[in-house]
Structure formats: C-alpha cells, structure tokens
Coordinates of C-alpha atoms in Angstrom, one line a residue:
X933 CA 0.0 0.0 0.0
X934 CA 1.3 3.4 -1.0
X935 CA 1.5 6.1 1.7
X936 CA 1.9 9.9 1.3
X937 CA 5.6 9.9 2.2
X938 CA 6.3 6.7 0.3
X939 CA 4.7 8.3 -2.8
X940 CA 6.8 11.4 -2.4
X941 CA 10.0 9.3 -2.2
X942 CA 9.1 7.4 -5.4
X943 CA 8.3 10.6 -7.2
X944 CA 11.7 12.0 -6.2
X945 CA 13.6 8.9 -7.5
X946 CA 11.6 9.0 -10.7
X947 CA 12.5 12.7 -11.1
X948 CA 16.2 11.9 -10.4
X949 CA 16.2 9.4 -13.2
X950 CA 14.4 11.8 -15.6
X951 CA 16.7 14.8 -15.2
X952 CA 19.8 12.5 -15.5
X953 CA 22.3 14.8 -13.6
X954 CA 24.6 12.2 -12.0
X955 CA 27.2 14.9 -11.2
X956 CA 24.8 16.4 -8.6
X957 CA 25.4 13.4 -6.3
X958 CA 28.4 11.9 -4.6
X959 CA 26.3 9.2 -2.8
X960 CA 22.6 8.6 -3.5
X961 CA 21.0 6.3 -1.1
X962 CA 19.3 3.1 -2.5
X963 CA 15.6 3.7 -3.1
X964 CA 14.4 0.7 -1.1
X965 CA 16.3 1.9 1.9
X966 CA 14.6 5.3 1.8
X967 CA 11.3 3.7 1.1
X968 CA 11.6 1.7 4.3
X969 CA 12.2 4.9 6.3
X970 CA 9.2 6.5 4.5
X971 CA 6.9 3.7 5.6
X972 CA 8.2 4.1 9.2
X973 CA 7.5 7.9 9.1
X974 CA 4.0 7.4 7.9
X975 CA 3.4 4.7 10.6
X976 CA 4.6 7.2 13.2
X977 CA 2.3 9.8 11.9
X978 CA -0.6 7.4 12.0
X979 CA 0.3 6.7 15.6
X980 CA 0.0 10.4 16.5
X981 CA 3.7 11.4 16.5
X982 CA 4.5 15.0 15.8
X983 CA 6.8 15.2 12.9
X984 CA 6.8 18.7 11.5
X985 CA 9.1 17.8 8.5
X986 CA 7.4 14.6 7.6
X987 CA 7.4 14.0 3.9
X988 CA 10.2 16.6 3.3
X989 CA 13.1 15.3 1.3
X990 CA 16.6 16.7 1.7
X991 CA 20.2 16.3 0.7
X992 CA 23.5 17.2 2.5
X993 CA 26.6 18.6 1.0
X994 CA 29.4 16.0 0.8
X995 CA 31.4 17.6 3.6
X996 CA 28.7 17.0 6.2
X997 CA 28.6 13.7 8.1
X998 CA 25.8 11.3 7.3
X999 CA 25.8 8.0 9.1
X1000 CA 26.0 5.1 6.6
X1001 CA 27.6 7.2 3.9
X1002 CA 31.2 8.2 3.4
X1003 CA 32.2 11.8 4.1
X1004 CA 34.4 12.7 1.2
X1005 CA 34.5 16.6 1.1
X1006 CA 34.8 16.1 -2.6
X1007 CA 38.0 14.0 -2.4
X1008 CA 37.6 10.1 -2.6
X1009 CA 41.0 9.5 -1.0
X1010 CA 39.9 11.6 2.0
X1011 CA 36.7 9.6 2.7
X1012 CA 35.9 8.4 6.2
X1013 CA 32.8 6.7 7.6
X1014 CA 31.2 8.8 10.4
X1015 CA 29.8 6.9 13.4
X1016 CA 26.8 9.4 13.6
X1017 CA 25.0 12.1 11.7
X1018 CA 26.2 15.6 12.1
X1019 CA 23.8 17.4 14.5
X1020 CA 22.2 19.4 11.7
X1021 CA 21.4 16.2 9.9
X1022 CA 20.2 14.4 13.0
X1023 CA 17.8 17.2 13.9
X1024 CA 16.2 17.3 10.5
X1025 CA 15.8 13.5 10.6
X1026 CA 14.3 13.7 14.1
X1027 CA 11.7 16.1 12.7
X1028 CA 10.7 13.6 10.1
X1029 CA 12.7 14.7 7.0
X1030 CA 14.2 12.0 4.8
X1031 CA 17.7 12.3 3.5
X1032 CA 18.3 11.1 -0.1
X1033 CA 22.1 11.4 -0.2
X1034 CA 25.2 13.6 -0.2
X1035 CA 25.9 16.1 -2.9
X1036 CA 28.9 17.2 -5.0
X1037 CA 31.0 20.3 -4.1
X1038 CA 34.1 22.2 -4.9
X1039 CA 36.7 20.0 -3.3
X1040 CA 37.2 20.8 0.4
X1041 CA 34.7 23.5 0.0
X1042 CA 37.3 25.6 -1.7
X1043 CA 35.7 27.6 -4.6
X1044 CA 32.6 29.4 -5.7
X1045 CA 32.3 27.8 -9.1
X1046 CA 31.1 24.2 -8.6
X1047 CA 33.7 22.7 -11.1
X1048 CA 36.6 21.7 -8.8
X1049 CA 35.6 18.1 -8.2
X1050 CA 36.8 14.7 -9.3
X1051 CA 33.1 13.8 -9.4
X1052 CA 32.6 16.2 -12.3
X1053 CA 31.6 19.8 -12.7
X1054 CA 28.0 20.5 -11.6
X1055 CA 26.1 22.1 -14.4
X1056 CA 23.7 24.9 -13.8
X1057 CA 20.0 23.8 -13.5
X1058 CA 18.9 26.4 -16.1
X1059 CA 21.8 26.4 -18.6
X1060 CA 24.2 23.4 -18.6
X1061 CA 26.9 25.5 -20.3
X1062 CA 27.2 27.7 -17.2
X1063 CA 28.5 27.0 -13.7
X1064 CA 26.1 26.1 -10.9
X1065 CA 28.1 28.1 -8.4
X1066 CA 30.0 26.6 -5.5
X1067 CA 31.2 25.3 -3.3
X1068 CA 27.7 23.9 -2.5
X1069 CA 27.0 23.1 -6.1
X1070 CA 25.2 19.8 -5.9
X1071 CA 23.0 20.9 -3.0
X1072 CA 21.7 24.0 -4.8
X1073 CA 21.2 22.3 -8.1
X1074 CA 19.3 19.4 -6.5
X1075 CA 16.9 21.9 -5.1
X1076 CA 16.5 23.9 -8.3
X1077 CA 15.9 20.7 -10.3
X1078 CA 13.1 19.6 -7.9
X1079 CA 15.0 16.5 -6.7
X1080 CA 14.7 17.5 -3.0
X1081 CA 12.7 20.0 -1.1
X1082 CA 15.7 21.6 0.6
X1083 CA 19.4 20.9 0.9
X1084 CA 22.3 21.7 3.3
X1085 CA 25.3 23.6 2.2
X1086 CA 28.1 25.4 3.9
X1087 CA 29.3 29.0 3.5
X1088 CA 32.7 30.4 4.2
X1089 CA 33.1 32.9 1.4
X1090 CA 29.6 32.8 -0.2
X1091 CA 29.1 29.1 -0.9
X1092 CA 25.6 29.2 0.5
X1093 CA 24.6 32.2 -1.6
X1094 CA 26.3 32.2 -5.0
X1095 CA 24.8 28.8 -6.0
X1096 CA 21.4 30.0 -4.9
X1097 CA 21.6 33.1 -7.1
X1098 CA 22.8 31.1 -10.2
X1099 CA 20.0 28.5 -9.8
X1100 CA 17.2 30.8 -8.9
X1101 CA 16.5 29.6 -5.4
X1102 CA 16.8 30.8 -1.8
X1103 CA 20.0 30.5 0.3
X1104 CA 20.0 31.3 4.0
X1105 CA 23.4 31.9 5.6
X1106 CA 22.7 32.2 9.3
X1107 CA 24.7 34.1 11.9
X1108 CA 27.9 32.3 12.6
X1109 CA 27.4 29.8 15.5
X1110 CA 23.6 29.7 15.2
X1111 CA 23.8 26.3 13.5
X1112 CA 26.3 23.8 14.8
X1113 CA 29.2 22.9 12.6
X1114 CA 30.1 19.7 14.5
X1115 CA 30.4 16.9 12.0
X1116 CA 31.4 19.2 9.1
X1117 CA 34.8 19.0 7.4
X1118 CA 36.1 22.5 8.0
X1119 CA 37.2 24.9 5.3
X1120 CA 38.0 27.8 7.6
X1121 CA 36.7 26.7 11.0
X1122 CA 36.5 30.2 12.5
X1123 CA 34.3 31.3 9.6
X1124 CA 32.3 28.3 8.4
X1125 CA 28.5 28.3 8.5
X1126 CA 26.0 25.5 7.7
X1127 CA 23.4 26.9 5.3
X1128 CA 20.1 25.8 3.8
X1129 CA 18.8 26.0 0.2
X1130 CA 15.1 25.9 -0.7
X1131 CA 12.8 27.1 -3.5
X1132 CA 11.0 29.5 -1.2
X1133 CA 11.8 31.5 1.9
X1134 CA 9.2 29.8 4.2
X1135 CA 10.7 26.3 3.3
X1136 CA 14.2 27.5 4.0
X1137 CA 13.1 29.1 7.3
X1138 CA 11.3 26.0 8.4
X1139 CA 14.4 23.8 7.9
X1140 CA 16.7 26.4 9.6
X1141 CA 14.4 26.5 12.6
X1142 CA 15.0 22.8 13.2
X1143 CA 18.8 23.1 12.6
X1144 CA 19.5 26.0 14.9
X1145 CA 20.8 25.9 18.4
X1146 CA 20.5 28.5 21.2
X1147 CA 23.3 31.0 20.6
X1148 CA 26.6 29.7 22.0
X1149 CA 27.8 33.3 22.7
X1150 CA 26.2 36.3 24.4
X1151 CA 23.9 38.2 22.0
X1152 CA 25.4 41.6 21.3
X1153 CA 23.1 44.5 21.9
X1154 CA 21.5 45.4 18.6
X1155 CA 21.2 49.1 17.8
X1156 CA 17.9 50.5 18.9
X1157 CA 15.8 50.9 15.8
X1158 CA 14.0 54.2 15.3
X1159 CA 10.3 53.9 14.3
X1160 CA 9.5 54.0 10.7
X1161 CA 9.8 51.9 7.5
X1162 CA 12.5 49.4 6.9
X1163 CA 15.8 51.1 6.0
X1164 CA 18.0 49.4 3.4
X1165 CA 21.4 50.6 2.4
X1166 CA 22.6 50.4 -1.2
X1167 CA 26.0 51.5 -2.6
X1168 CA 26.5 53.9 -5.6
X1169 CA 26.2 51.9 -8.8
X1170 CA 29.8 52.7 -9.7
X1171 CA 31.1 51.0 -6.5
X1172 CA 29.7 47.6 -7.7
X1173 CA 32.4 47.4 -10.3
X1174 CA 31.9 45.6 -13.6
X1175 CA 28.7 43.5 -13.8
X1176 CA 27.5 41.1 -16.5
X1177 CA 25.3 42.8 -19.1
X1178 CA 21.8 43.5 -17.7
X1179 CA 22.8 42.8 -14.1
X1180 CA 23.0 46.5 -13.1
X1181 CA 19.5 47.1 -14.4
X1182 CA 18.2 44.0 -12.6
X1183 CA 19.8 45.2 -9.4
X1184 CA 18.3 48.7 -9.8
X1185 CA 14.9 47.0 -10.4
X1186 CA 15.2 45.2 -7.0
X1187 CA 16.0 48.5 -5.3
X1188 CA 12.9 50.0 -7.0
X1189 CA 10.8 47.1 -5.8
X1190 CA 11.9 47.8 -2.2
X1191 CA 11.1 51.5 -2.6
X1192 CA 7.6 50.6 -4.0
X1193 CA 7.0 48.3 -1.0
X1194 CA 7.6 51.4 1.3
X1195 CA 11.3 50.7 2.2
X1196 CA 13.5 53.7 2.8
X1197 CA 16.6 53.4 0.6
X1198 CA 19.8 55.1 1.7
X1199 CA 23.4 55.3 0.3
X1200 CA 26.3 53.4 1.8
X1201 CA 30.1 53.3 1.1
X1202 CA 30.8 49.8 0.0
X1203 CA 34.6 50.2 0.1
X1204 CA 35.3 48.5 3.5
X1205 CA 33.2 45.5 2.3
X1206 CA 35.1 45.0 -1.0
X1207 CA 38.5 45.6 0.5
X1208 CA 37.8 43.0 3.2
X1209 CA 36.5 40.6 0.5
X1210 CA 39.9 40.7 -1.3
X1211 CA 41.7 39.8 1.9
X1212 CA 40.0 36.4 2.3
X1213 CA 42.2 34.7 -0.3
X1214 CA 44.9 37.3 -1.0
X1215 CA 45.7 37.7 2.7
X1216 CA 46.7 35.4 5.5
X1217 CA 43.2 34.1 6.4
X1218 CA 43.5 31.4 3.7
X1219 CA 46.1 29.8 6.0
X1220 CA 43.2 28.3 8.0
X1221 CA 42.4 26.1 5.0
X1222 CA 45.8 24.6 5.4
X1223 CA 45.1 24.0 9.1
X1224 CA 42.0 22.0 8.1
X1225 CA 43.3 19.6 5.4
X1226 CA 46.8 20.8 4.5
X1227 CA 48.7 17.9 6.1
X1228 CA 46.5 15.4 4.2
X1229 CA 47.0 17.2 0.9
X1230 CA 50.8 17.3 1.4
X1231 CA 50.9 13.6 2.3
X1232 CA 48.8 12.7 -0.8
X1233 CA 51.0 14.7 -3.1
X1234 CA 54.1 13.2 -1.7
X1235 CA 52.8 9.7 -2.2
X1236 CA 51.7 10.3 -5.7
X1237 CA 49.8 7.6 -7.5
X1238 CA 46.1 7.2 -8.3
X1239 CA 45.0 8.7 -4.9
X1240 CA 46.8 12.0 -5.5
X1241 CA 45.2 12.2 -9.0
X1242 CA 41.8 12.8 -7.2
X1243 CA 43.1 16.1 -5.9
X1244 CA 41.8 19.1 -7.8
X1245 CA 45.0 20.9 -8.9
X1246 CA 43.5 24.4 -8.3
X1247 CA 42.3 23.5 -4.8
X1248 CA 45.6 21.7 -4.0
X1249 CA 47.5 24.8 -5.1
X1250 CA 45.5 27.1 -2.9
X1251 CA 45.9 24.9 0.1
X1252 CA 49.6 24.2 -0.2
X1253 CA 50.5 27.8 -0.9
X1254 CA 48.8 28.7 2.4
X1255 CA 51.4 26.6 4.2
X1256 CA 54.1 29.2 4.0
X1257 CA 52.2 32.3 5.0
X1258 CA 54.1 33.9 7.9
X1259 CA 52.5 34.5 11.3
X1260 CA 53.2 38.2 11.3
X1261 CA 51.1 38.6 8.2
X1262 CA 48.1 37.1 10.0
X1263 CA 48.4 39.6 12.8
X1264 CA 48.7 42.4 10.4
X1265 CA 45.7 41.3 8.5
X1266 CA 43.6 40.8 11.7
X1267 CA 44.4 44.4 12.6
X1268 CA 43.5 45.7 9.2
X1269 CA 40.3 43.6 9.2
X1270 CA 39.2 45.0 12.5
X1271 CA 39.5 48.5 11.2
X1272 CA 37.6 47.6 8.1
X1273 CA 34.8 46.0 10.1
X1274 CA 34.5 49.1 12.3
X1275 CA 34.0 51.2 9.1
X1276 CA 31.6 48.7 7.7
X1277 CA 29.4 48.5 10.8
X1278 CA 29.4 52.3 11.0
X1279 CA 28.1 52.4 7.4
X1280 CA 25.4 50.0 8.4
X1281 CA 24.6 51.6 11.7
X1282 CA 21.4 53.4 10.6
X1283 CA 20.3 50.7 8.2
X1284 CA 18.4 47.4 8.8
X1285 CA 20.2 45.7 5.9
X1286 CA 22.5 46.1 3.0
X1287 CA 21.2 45.1 -0.5
X1288 CA 23.8 43.8 -3.0
X1289 CA 23.8 41.6 -6.1
X1290 CA 24.8 38.2 -4.9
X1291 CA 27.5 38.0 -7.5
X1292 CA 28.8 40.3 -10.3
X1293 CA 28.1 37.7 -13.0
X1294 CA 27.8 34.1 -14.0
X1295 CA 30.6 32.5 -16.0
X1296 CA 30.4 29.6 -18.4
X1297 CA 32.1 26.3 -17.7
X1298 CA 34.6 27.2 -20.5
X1299 CA 35.4 30.6 -19.0
X1300 CA 36.2 29.0 -15.6
X1301 CA 38.3 26.3 -17.3
X1302 CA 40.3 29.1 -19.1
X1303 CA 40.9 31.1 -15.9
X1304 CA 40.0 29.1 -12.8
X1305 CA 41.5 31.5 -10.2
X1306 CA 40.4 34.8 -11.9
X1307 CA 36.8 33.7 -12.6
X1308 CA 36.4 32.4 -9.0
X1309 CA 37.9 35.5 -7.4
X1310 CA 35.4 37.7 -9.2
X1311 CA 32.4 35.8 -7.9
X1312 CA 33.3 36.5 -4.2
X1313 CA 33.4 40.3 -4.6
X1314 CA 30.2 40.8 -2.6
X1315 CA 30.1 37.6 -0.5
X1316 CA 33.6 37.2 0.8
X1317 CA 33.4 39.8 3.6
X1318 CA 30.2 38.6 5.2
X1319 CA 31.7 36.0 7.6
X1320 CA 34.9 38.0 8.1
X1321 CA 32.6 40.8 9.5
X1322 CA 30.4 38.3 11.4
X1323 CA 27.3 39.2 9.5
X1324 CA 24.1 37.3 8.6
X1325 CA 22.8 37.1 5.0
X1326 CA 20.0 35.7 2.9
X1327 CA 20.1 35.3 -0.9
X1328 CA 16.9 35.4 -2.9
X1329 CA 15.8 35.4 -6.6
X1330 CA 15.2 38.8 -8.1
X1331 CA 14.1 38.2 -11.6
X1332 CA 15.9 37.1 -14.8
X1333 CA 18.5 38.5 -17.2
X1334 CA 18.5 37.0 -20.7
X1335 CA 16.4 34.0 -19.4
X1336 CA 18.8 33.1 -16.5
X1337 CA 18.1 33.7 -12.8
X1338 CA 19.4 36.9 -11.2
X1339 CA 19.8 37.1 -7.4
X1340 CA 20.3 39.6 -4.7
X1341 CA 21.2 39.3 -1.1
X1342 CA 20.4 41.1 2.1
X1343 CA 23.2 41.4 4.7
X1344 CA 22.9 42.6 8.3
X1345 CA 24.5 42.4 11.7
X1346 CA 24.8 39.1 13.6
X1347 CA 21.5 37.8 14.9
X1348 CA 19.3 39.9 12.6
X1349 CA 18.5 36.8 10.6
X1350 CA 14.7 37.2 11.1
X1351 CA 14.8 40.8 10.1
X1352 CA 16.6 40.0 6.9
X1353 CA 14.1 37.3 5.8
X1354 CA 11.2 39.7 6.6
X1355 CA 12.7 42.3 4.3
X1356 CA 13.5 39.7 1.7
X1357 CA 9.9 38.8 1.5
X1358 CA 9.3 42.2 -0.1
X1359 CA 11.3 41.1 -3.0
X1360 CA 9.3 37.9 -3.6
X1361 CA 6.4 38.3 -5.9
X1362 CA 3.2 36.5 -5.0
X1363 CA 0.9 34.3 -7.0
X1364 CA -2.6 32.9 -6.5
X1365 CA -3.5 29.2 -6.5
X1366 CA -7.0 27.7 -6.6
X1367 CA -7.6 24.4 -4.8
X1368 CA -10.6 22.2 -4.6
X1369 CA -9.5 19.1 -2.8
X1370 CA -6.8 17.7 -0.6
X1371 CA -5.0 21.1 -0.4
X1372 CA -8.1 22.8 1.1
X1373 CA -7.7 24.2 4.6
X1374 CA -7.7 21.4 7.1
X1375 CA -7.2 18.7 4.5
X1376 CA -4.2 16.3 4.4
X1377 CA -2.1 18.1 1.8
X1378 CA -2.8 21.7 3.1
X1379 CA 0.5 21.6 5.1
X1380 CA 2.3 21.7 1.8
X1381 CA 0.8 25.1 1.1
X1382 CA 1.5 26.3 4.7
X1383 CA 5.1 25.3 4.4
X1384 CA 5.5 27.5 1.4
X1385 CA 4.2 30.5 3.3
X1386 CA 0.8 30.4 1.7
X1387 CA -2.2 32.2 3.3
X1388 CA -5.9 31.8 2.5
X1389 CA -7.3 34.7 0.5
X1390 CA -11.0 33.6 0.2
X1391 CA -13.4 30.8 -0.3
X1392 CA -15.4 30.8 -3.5
X1393 CA -16.6 28.6 -6.3
X1394 CA -15.5 27.9 -9.8
X1395 CA -17.4 29.0 -12.8
X1396 CA -20.1 26.4 -13.7
X1397 CA -17.9 24.7 -16.3
X1398 CA -16.3 21.9 -14.3
X1399 CA -17.0 18.4 -13.1
X1400 CA -15.4 16.8 -10.1
X1401 CA -14.4 13.1 -9.7
X1402 CA -13.1 11.1 -6.7
X1403 CA -9.8 9.6 -7.7
X1404 CA -8.5 6.3 -6.2
X1405 CA -5.3 7.9 -4.8
X1406 CA -3.5 8.0 -1.4
X1407 CA -4.4 10.3 0.2
X1408 CA -7.9 10.6 -1.4
X1409 CA -8.2 13.6 -3.7
X1410 CA -10.6 14.8 -6.4
X1411 CA -9.9 15.4 -10.1
X1412 CA -11.3 18.7 -11.5
X1413 CA -12.0 18.6 -15.3
X1414 CA -13.2 21.4 -17.5
X1415 CA -16.2 20.4 -19.6
X1416 CA -17.6 23.8 -20.6
X1417 CA -20.8 25.6 -19.9
X1418 CA -23.9 24.3 -21.7
X1419 CA -21.9 21.4 -23.3
X1420 CA -24.1 18.9 -21.7
X1421 CA -27.1 18.4 -19.4
X1422 CA -27.5 16.8 -16.1
X1423 CA -24.6 14.5 -15.3
X1424 CA -22.5 15.7 -18.3
X1425 CA -22.8 19.5 -18.0
X1426 CA -20.6 21.8 -16.0
X1427 CA -21.3 22.9 -12.5
X1428 CA -19.9 25.3 -9.9
X1429 CA -17.4 23.6 -7.5
X1430 CA -16.4 24.9 -4.0
X1431 CA -12.9 26.2 -4.1
X1432 CA -10.4 28.2 -2.1
X1433 CA -7.9 30.8 -3.4
X1434 CA -4.5 30.9 -1.6
X1435 CA -1.7 33.5 -2.0
X1436 CA 1.8 32.1 -1.9
X1437 CA 5.3 33.1 -3.1
X1438 CA 5.4 32.9 -6.9
X1439 CA 8.3 30.4 -6.9
X1440 CA 6.0 28.1 -4.8
X1441 CA 4.1 27.4 -8.0
X1442 CA 7.3 26.0 -9.5
X1443 CA 7.7 23.8 -6.4
X1444 CA 4.2 22.3 -7.0
X1445 CA 4.8 21.9 -10.7
X1446 CA 8.1 20.1 -10.1
X1447 CA 6.6 17.7 -7.5
X1448 CA 3.1 17.3 -9.0
X1449 CA 2.2 13.6 -9.6
X1450 CA 0.2 12.4 -12.5
X1451 CA -2.7 12.6 -13.3
X1452 CA -2.7 16.1 -11.7
X1453 CA -1.7 19.1 -13.7
X1454 CA -1.5 22.8 -13.0
X1455 CA -3.7 24.9 -15.3
X1456 CA -5.9 28.0 -15.4
X1457 CA -9.1 27.7 -13.3
X1458 CA -12.0 30.0 -14.0
X1459 CA -13.7 31.3 -10.9
X1460 CA -17.3 32.4 -10.3
X1461 CA -16.4 36.1 -10.7
X1462 CA -14.9 35.4 -14.2
X1463 CA -11.3 35.7 -13.2
X1464 CA -8.7 33.0 -13.9
X1465 CA -6.0 31.8 -11.5
X1466 CA -3.6 28.8 -11.6
X1467 CA -5.1 25.7 -10.0
X1468 CA -5.1 21.9 -9.9
X1469 CA -6.8 20.1 -12.8
X1470 CA -6.8 16.5 -13.8
X1471 CA -5.9 14.6 -17.0
X1472 CA -9.2 13.3 -18.5
X1473 CA -7.7 9.9 -19.1
X1474 CA -7.5 9.4 -15.3
X1475 CA -11.3 9.6 -14.9
X1476 CA -12.0 6.0 -16.1
X1477 CA -13.6 4.2 -13.2
X1478 CA -13.5 7.3 -10.9
X1479 CA -16.8 8.3 -9.2
X1480 CA -18.4 11.5 -10.5
X1481 CA -19.1 13.6 -7.4
X1482 CA -20.1 16.9 -9.1
X1483 CA -23.6 16.7 -7.5
X1484 CA -22.1 17.3 -4.1
X1485 CA -20.8 20.7 -5.1
X1486 CA -17.4 20.2 -3.6
X1487 CA -14.9 17.9 -2.0
X1488 CA -15.7 18.6 1.6
X1489 CA -19.4 18.0 1.0
X1490 CA -18.6 14.7 -0.6
X1491 CA -16.4 13.7 2.3
X1492 CA -19.0 14.7 4.8
X1493 CA -21.6 12.5 3.0
X1494 CA -19.5 9.3 3.5
X1495 CA -19.9 7.1 6.5

C-alpha cells in the first residue's frame, strides 16, 4: 500500500532518473532503503507522533557527516565513515525529514564555481553550459531541479549564496554559530556556517528553525531601531564594479521594488566590504584552509599515484601555498580587518540591511576552465566579507536576465536573521492558487501550502464549467475537469465547485509543478467572478472508473456524506 511519504519518495527517484544529472550526487542512497524509512515515518504519523518535517526530502553537502555514507569533502581519498549524523542532519531527521544522499561540491569547500571536483563539474540547473556556483554546487542544483525540497550547504566565502543566485533559489546563511558545525569538514573553521537551500523563503526558514541551536555566545546589543519603515542601504552603482550585461539594471529594479514596498533606501560606502573581501584569499586568512586539510594534501601529493590524482589541482595549489604564510602577516591582516569591520558597521549603523547583487556575473564552464582563479575570485566580490565581518545574510531570486536567474542578497549584523528574511519577502512576488480538494484548509495536503508561506485569501466557487471526480489515490483527492458551460445536461454538463484561493510566493508554483504527480496538472481555473487563476486540474484519461461527485458541489461536502 502506498502512503503519502512513500509516494513522495518514489516521485523523487523518478525525477532523479528523468533529469539525469549524476554529477549532482556523490552518494545517492538506495531507493528501497529510503522507502523503508518513509513507511516508518507514515506509521509514526498514523500513531500520532508530531513530525513537522514529515514528507520533506533533503540532501546534504558532501562535507557534512551522514551515518551510513562516506564523508568525502569532494575527495575520494579523504573519505571516512562517520559513526553518527552531524547534529544538523540528526535534527532534521528527528523532525521527520528524509535524506536522499550527499551532494557534489568544490573539493574541500574551496571555490565558488562548482567545477573543482573529481566527481565532475556540476552544471547549472537552467543552462548546462554555465557553472552552478559553489562550493555547495550539488545541493543548490538538486533543489533547483526539484529533486529534493531543501538541501544543506556550507558558506565560508559565499558558498551558500552564490549557487542560490545562479540556480534561482533561496540561500540562508545564518549568523555564525547559530547552526552547529560539528560533523562538518572545515574549510576555515572560524568562519564556516552551515546553510540551507530551498525554493522558497518559508521552506528555508522552516528547515533552519530545526537546525539551529541557542546562541553559543552572548547576544550583542542590537542598535535601537527608530520607528519608521525598513531602511535598506545600497552603494552607488559605480562601486559595484563591472557586472555582467543587464545585471546592473536588474539590481536597480530590485532597489525600486523595495522602494515601491515602502522601504527607505539610503546610500552606503561599499569600500570596506570590498577591501575585506579581497583579503579572504589574498591575505593570511587562507592559512586556515591549510590547518583544516593541509597535512592530508601534502601527504597525498608526496605519495603520488592514483589517490593523488583525485586532488583538484586548483584546490591543492590554494591549500599548499597557504602553508608558507608567515604568522606576522596574519596579525597584520587581523588588525586591518578589525579597522575595516569598524568602518563597515558604521556604514550599516542606521540601516536594517545592505542590499547587493549576490555575484557580479555568472561565467560559463569554458570561462572558468580558461581562468579558474580569476573567474572564481570575481564571484566573491560581494560575499567574501560577510563571515569575516560576522554578519548574517539571505540570498533570494530577483528576476531574470536573458532568461537566466538573477539574485540579490540582504546582509545585516549578527543575529538579525529574522529581520533579513522579513525584508527579503518584499522582493518575492506573490501568486494565487485555486484548490478544490486535498489542499483545502484542514485537508491532508494543506500543510504543503502552509510550508510555502501560503495564506488563505478567500473561499469561492469555480465557474459552472467543471465536473469533479473522486480519484483512487492516497491520500484521497478529487480530479477537476473542464467540460464547458452548456456542453451537456444533467450528469454531463458543467457545475460550480467549491474552491479556495490561496496566496503564496510565486516560486511556490514552481515547487508544486516540479513535484506534482500524474494525473494532476497545473492549469488556469475559471472562478465564479470570471477571473482565472492557476489551479489543480486532472488529466481526463484518469477519470476512467472514478466516481463523479459533481452533484455534491465540492470535495468537503462529498467527504461529509461518506460514513
């Protein structure tokens, strides 16, 4: 017997086979193993257990420990078998989420491109000739392709935000220390953050809420906020430097959207942010990458052979060069960074957030291959300073340029995570969705809407041009089919069907479309007032043998009529 979570798992594996992107994964768990866990989840739900993430599928970046799978950090020779899940993975599983596998990454989380891996470069979800962004490449692409509901990444220099921007999804980079990094192979341990990717802000926030711990350090006193609208800082356009064609206009459109939403926009000097960004790799801070895995890399290079061939040459070069950075340079850089941070926080003092493009452009795979260091360095212009300055950030989609996603990010002081996501919602366009069955308020699939941040706008009926059938599915749901007004009489003509209209983030429609099982489809539903909104319809071929329940006037009335 199929159960809701089991059905979701089977849909996911079918989707994985259809998209055929093997480079996304390092280790994909066997489907029967995950199906067994799905049955157990549904049994616990039936027994009354509270599992807020039940039915949610996720993936973890390959540098995060998952019990039963090797932790490779993108290097097969480095692999070890953890005795337990990393706390972030364990917490999500405890809440009912099911893990499908570990995802590809720039080796040792060193890179923003997603190509530095012996498992292959991860191609962008929208244009396979372009990079997916890194280092959390596989995680972001798995979400964008609809393979999982959310995925874990890490972010030291922007790895939880750049891939989100390039794939048109959300990336939450929490305040450092808010999410534990135990069980995560470090890149730079003092800067690393575990992040979450999702297609919508509410989904990302829901996952993050289960991952987070009480702050491990005293909360700094946040500046007292004067009454009034949100205040967002933006730099002069000239300070953004060279952007890809159309990106400056897309950024200005996002600024305009905030103004239209009532936000007060004020100018900020970006100089301390960009100067600090350059220090992350050009200064002494990169030495911490050698502390993490340098001895292993040196040993592998000295031994040579097949194992050393699994080292990405660009990554190995970055790590081994960091070995010889003198200690006095680190102290000098720390002093300079402290001065830059003071200037940066002073620039932010009267603002609730800083709005920036997430990246200055998106290169092709060929461009990165031709200039791996230069292309990567450019991508961190706006993201590299965030963790150096101990700031929080959220990256969100902000339209398209030439058919590819464009993204922006909001940055703010530590522990202003909730504030940033609240402001970010102003950049997310909304859509309407008409539902007539299992997604109605109080029905079994309504939590899927609520998880996307949907809210009920109104109850209504369709125009009298539909018929409703009870489909033999699990959970039970109806099929709505357009027959037209006056095209039949009695049991063949159209009728008005009870419906609800919900508002949700526009990208939530994409989420439904990616996960929608046949015979359901997403189409235009005509309402009683003559307006049309997207809604769930049914393929006519699925109606054979299905009970026509149009006479009840709606799904709830039909359910209430049954014993």
